[in-house]
Short mmCIF file of C-alpha atoms in Angstrom, two decimals:
data_model
loop_
_atom_site.label_atom_id
_atom_site.label_comp_id
_atom_site.label_asym_id
_atom_site.label_seq_id
_atom_site.Cartn_x
_atom_site.Cartn_y
_atom_site.Cartn_z
CA UNK E 168 10.92 -105.85 -14.09
CA UNK E 169 11.15 -109.36 -12.65
CA UNK E 170 8.00 -110.42 -14.50
CA UNK E 171 9.46 -109.20 -17.78
CA UNK E 172 12.71 -111.10 -17.22
CA UNK E 173 10.82 -114.27 -16.28
CA UNK E 174 8.61 -113.93 -19.37
CA UNK E 175 11.66 -113.48 -21.63
CA UNK E 176 13.42 -116.43 -19.99
CA UNK E 177 10.37 -118.68 -20.35
CA UNK E 178 9.89 -117.63 -23.98
CA UNK E 179 13.52 -118.37 -24.86
CA UNK E 180 13.31 -121.76 -23.13
CA UNK E 181 10.14 -122.56 -25.09
CA UNK E 182 11.87 -121.86 -28.41
CA UNK E 183 14.68 -124.26 -27.55
CA UNK E 184 12.19 -127.05 -26.87
CA UNK E 185 11.22 -127.23 -30.55
CA UNK E 186 13.48 -129.34 -32.72
CA UNK E 187 14.82 -127.84 -35.90
CA UNK E 188 13.73 -129.37 -39.16
CA UNK E 189 16.16 -131.65 -40.97
CA UNK E 190 16.89 -131.96 -44.69
CA UNK E 191 17.70 -135.18 -46.53
CA UNK E 192 18.26 -135.95 -50.20
CA UNK E 193 17.31 -139.05 -52.17
CA UNK E 194 17.49 -139.83 -55.89
CA UNK E 195 14.98 -142.33 -57.23
CA UNK E 196 14.76 -141.72 -60.95
CA UNK E 197 12.20 -139.22 -62.15
CA UNK E 198 11.73 -136.79 -59.29
CA UNK E 199 8.04 -136.35 -60.10
CA UNK E 200 7.36 -139.87 -58.87
CA UNK E 201 9.32 -139.52 -55.65
CA UNK E 202 7.44 -136.52 -54.23
CA UNK E 203 4.08 -138.15 -53.50
CA UNK E 204 5.29 -141.06 -51.29
CA UNK E 205 7.21 -138.66 -49.05
CA UNK E 206 4.53 -135.95 -49.05
CA UNK E 207 2.13 -138.50 -47.51
CA UNK E 208 4.29 -138.91 -44.40
CA UNK E 209 3.27 -137.13 -41.22
CA UNK E 210 6.23 -134.96 -40.30
CA UNK E 211 7.37 -134.17 -43.83
CA UNK E 212 7.21 -130.40 -44.21
CA UNK E 213 8.16 -130.09 -47.88
CA UNK E 214 9.60 -131.96 -50.83
CA UNK E 215 11.62 -130.13 -53.46
CA UNK E 216 12.53 -131.65 -56.82
CA UNK E 217 16.02 -130.77 -57.97
CA UNK E 218 19.50 -131.80 -59.00
CA UNK E 219 22.54 -132.90 -57.02
CA UNK E 220 25.81 -134.78 -57.26
CA UNK E 221 27.17 -133.11 -60.37
CA UNK E 222 29.83 -130.66 -61.45
CA UNK E 223 27.78 -127.98 -63.23
CA UNK E 224 26.67 -124.97 -61.19
CA UNK E 225 22.99 -124.01 -61.34
CA UNK E 226 22.03 -126.85 -63.69
CA UNK E 227 18.80 -126.71 -65.65
CA UNK E 228 16.54 -129.60 -66.56
CA UNK E 229 17.71 -129.40 -70.18
CA UNK E 230 21.36 -129.61 -69.10
CA UNK E 231 20.78 -132.40 -66.59
CA UNK E 232 18.69 -134.46 -69.02
CA UNK E 233 21.71 -134.79 -71.33
CA UNK E 234 23.41 -136.92 -68.68
CA UNK E 235 26.63 -134.91 -68.98
CA UNK E 236 26.44 -132.68 -65.88
CA UNK E 237 26.95 -135.52 -63.39
CA UNK E 238 23.75 -134.57 -61.58
CA UNK E 239 21.01 -136.89 -60.43
CA UNK E 240 17.34 -135.96 -60.50
CA UNK E 241 16.75 -135.90 -56.75
CA UNK E 242 14.37 -134.94 -54.01
CA UNK E 243 15.22 -132.78 -51.00
CA UNK E 244 12.96 -133.57 -48.07
CA UNK E 245 12.42 -131.15 -45.21
CA UNK E 246 11.09 -132.99 -42.19
CA UNK E 247 10.49 -132.73 -38.48
CA UNK E 248 12.63 -135.44 -36.80
CA UNK E 249 10.29 -135.38 -33.82
CA UNK E 250 7.49 -136.70 -36.06
CA UNK E 251 9.26 -138.81 -38.68
CA UNK E 252 12.63 -140.51 -38.42
CA UNK E 253 15.40 -140.73 -40.99
CA UNK E 254 14.92 -144.51 -40.82
CA UNK E 255 11.30 -144.07 -41.95
CA UNK E 256 12.47 -141.92 -44.87
CA UNK E 257 14.88 -144.70 -45.84
CA UNK E 258 12.07 -147.25 -45.68
CA UNK E 259 9.89 -145.16 -48.00
CA UNK E 260 12.83 -144.62 -50.35
CA UNK E 261 13.57 -148.35 -50.70
CA UNK E 262 9.88 -149.11 -51.36
CA UNK E 263 9.76 -146.62 -54.25
CA UNK E 264 12.84 -147.50 -56.29
CA UNK E 265 14.28 -150.43 -58.22
CA UNK E 266 17.50 -151.03 -56.25
CA UNK E 267 18.79 -153.48 -58.88
CA UNK E 268 18.97 -151.05 -61.82
CA UNK E 269 22.42 -149.49 -62.28
CA UNK E 270 21.57 -147.48 -65.41
CA UNK E 271 18.46 -145.57 -64.36
CA UNK E 272 15.01 -146.22 -62.98
CA UNK E 273 12.12 -147.88 -64.75
CA UNK E 274 11.72 -146.44 -68.28
CA UNK E 275 14.15 -143.58 -67.60
CA UNK E 276 17.73 -144.53 -68.39
CA UNK E 277 20.90 -142.51 -68.03
CA UNK E 278 23.16 -141.40 -65.20
CA UNK E 279 20.75 -138.63 -64.16
CA UNK E 280 18.09 -141.26 -63.33
CA UNK E 281 20.15 -143.55 -61.11
CA UNK E 282 19.00 -144.17 -57.55
CA UNK E 283 21.16 -142.95 -54.67
CA UNK E 284 21.03 -141.88 -51.05
CA UNK E 285 22.93 -138.65 -50.33
CA UNK E 286 24.12 -138.50 -46.73
CA UNK E 287 25.21 -135.33 -44.97
CA UNK E 288 26.90 -136.85 -41.92
CA UNK E 289 28.25 -140.08 -40.43
CA UNK E 290 24.96 -140.88 -38.67
CA UNK E 291 22.97 -140.75 -41.91
CA UNK E 292 25.65 -142.78 -43.70
CA UNK E 293 25.54 -145.42 -40.96
CA UNK E 294 21.74 -145.65 -41.04
CA UNK E 295 21.64 -145.73 -44.85
CA UNK E 296 24.30 -148.44 -44.96
CA UNK E 297 22.48 -150.54 -42.35
CA UNK E 298 19.20 -150.24 -44.27
CA UNK E 299 20.90 -151.28 -47.51
CA UNK E 300 22.60 -154.23 -45.80
CA UNK E 301 19.31 -155.34 -44.22
CA UNK E 302 17.57 -155.24 -47.59
CA UNK E 303 20.43 -157.13 -49.23
CA UNK E 304 20.26 -159.81 -46.51
CA UNK E 305 16.53 -160.33 -47.19
CA UNK E 306 17.37 -161.17 -50.81
CA UNK E 307 19.41 -164.27 -49.86
CA UNK E 308 21.68 -163.83 -52.88
CA UNK E 309 18.80 -163.59 -55.42
CA UNK E 310 19.92 -160.13 -56.59
CA UNK E 311 22.46 -157.44 -55.77
CA UNK E 312 21.54 -153.93 -54.73
CA UNK E 313 23.38 -151.37 -56.85
CA UNK E 314 21.93 -148.21 -55.27
CA UNK E 315 24.79 -146.03 -54.07
CA UNK E 316 25.22 -144.18 -50.80
CA UNK E 317 27.04 -140.94 -51.55
CA UNK E 318 28.21 -137.86 -49.69
CA UNK E 319 25.70 -135.05 -50.14
CA UNK E 320 26.68 -132.25 -52.47
CA UNK E 321 24.99 -128.96 -53.17
CA UNK E 322 21.31 -129.33 -54.04
CA UNK E 323 19.80 -127.15 -56.77
CA UNK E 324 16.03 -126.67 -56.95
CA UNK E 325 14.49 -127.73 -60.25
CA UNK E 326 12.38 -125.35 -62.27
CA UNK E 327 9.00 -124.43 -60.81
CA UNK E 328 7.00 -126.48 -63.32
CA UNK E 329 8.63 -129.64 -61.91
CA UNK E 330 7.58 -128.91 -58.32
CA UNK E 331 4.51 -130.83 -57.12
CA UNK E 332 4.03 -132.14 -60.65
CA UNK E 333 1.73 -134.93 -59.49
CA UNK E 334 -0.60 -132.31 -57.99
CA UNK E 335 -0.45 -129.77 -60.80
CA UNK E 336 -0.75 -132.29 -63.64
CA UNK E 337 -2.50 -135.35 -62.19
CA UNK E 338 -3.61 -136.86 -65.51
CA UNK E 339 -0.20 -136.49 -67.18
CA UNK E 340 1.50 -137.75 -64.03
CA UNK E 341 -0.64 -140.90 -63.88
CA UNK E 342 -0.16 -141.53 -67.62
CA UNK E 343 3.61 -141.13 -67.29
CA UNK E 344 3.78 -143.38 -64.23
CA UNK E 345 1.67 -146.07 -65.91
CA UNK E 346 3.49 -145.80 -69.25
CA UNK E 347 6.83 -146.04 -67.52
CA UNK E 348 5.80 -149.29 -65.82
CA UNK E 349 6.85 -147.99 -62.44
CA UNK E 350 4.14 -149.62 -60.33
CA UNK E 351 4.38 -153.00 -62.09
CA UNK E 352 8.14 -153.07 -61.55
CA UNK E 353 7.77 -152.00 -57.90
CA UNK E 354 5.42 -154.95 -57.37
CA UNK E 355 8.03 -157.31 -58.83
CA UNK E 356 10.78 -155.80 -56.68
CA UNK E 357 8.62 -156.16 -53.56
CA UNK E 358 7.88 -159.80 -54.42
CA UNK E 359 11.59 -160.51 -54.91
CA UNK E 360 12.51 -158.84 -51.62
CA UNK E 361 9.78 -160.71 -49.76
CA UNK E 362 10.66 -164.06 -51.32
CA UNK E 363 7.47 -164.45 -53.34
#
C-alpha cells in the first residue's frame, strides 16, 4: 500500500514540474506569411491562422476580407515558455512586419491587415510596450511606429485551407510573398531600424 501511495505521489509531483503551454496572438498582415517565422522557433508547438479583434461572431475569410467585421488577420501561437520566451516571440514579430504602416501590411491594405500585438494580461502588455519603446528609441525620430498593442479578444480559427499555407502551397506562397514585396520592404525596415 505504501509503495502505491508513494508512486501516486511521485507521479503527481512529476506532472506539476512540467509548465503549461502559453498562447499569444499577433497580427502582421496576411497570416500566411506570419506562420513560418514562428514555426521555426524551438518551443513553438503550433501556429493557427485566424481572426481576432472584431465584433462579428464566427467570422469567415470572406466576411473578414471586406474590412467591415473589425477583425484582424492574426496568428495564435501555442508555445512552451520553458523553451521560448514571450520576449523572443515579440522579437520575431517585429522582424516580420512593417511597423510604420497604419493601413495594412505590404501589398495588403485595409483594417483587417493592420499589425497589432494582442495581450492577454498586464505582463504581456508591459513586455510588448517595452519592446515597442525600445524599437522606437532605435529609430532616433526617423519614423514613428504605428503598430498597436491591444487587449486580446476571442480568437477564431481561419478555414482549414489557410492553415500551414506555406507548407501546403509552397509555390503559390513564394509567388504571393515575392509579388507583395514583403521581403524587400522588410529589408528596408531593418535598414531604417539599424541606421543604415
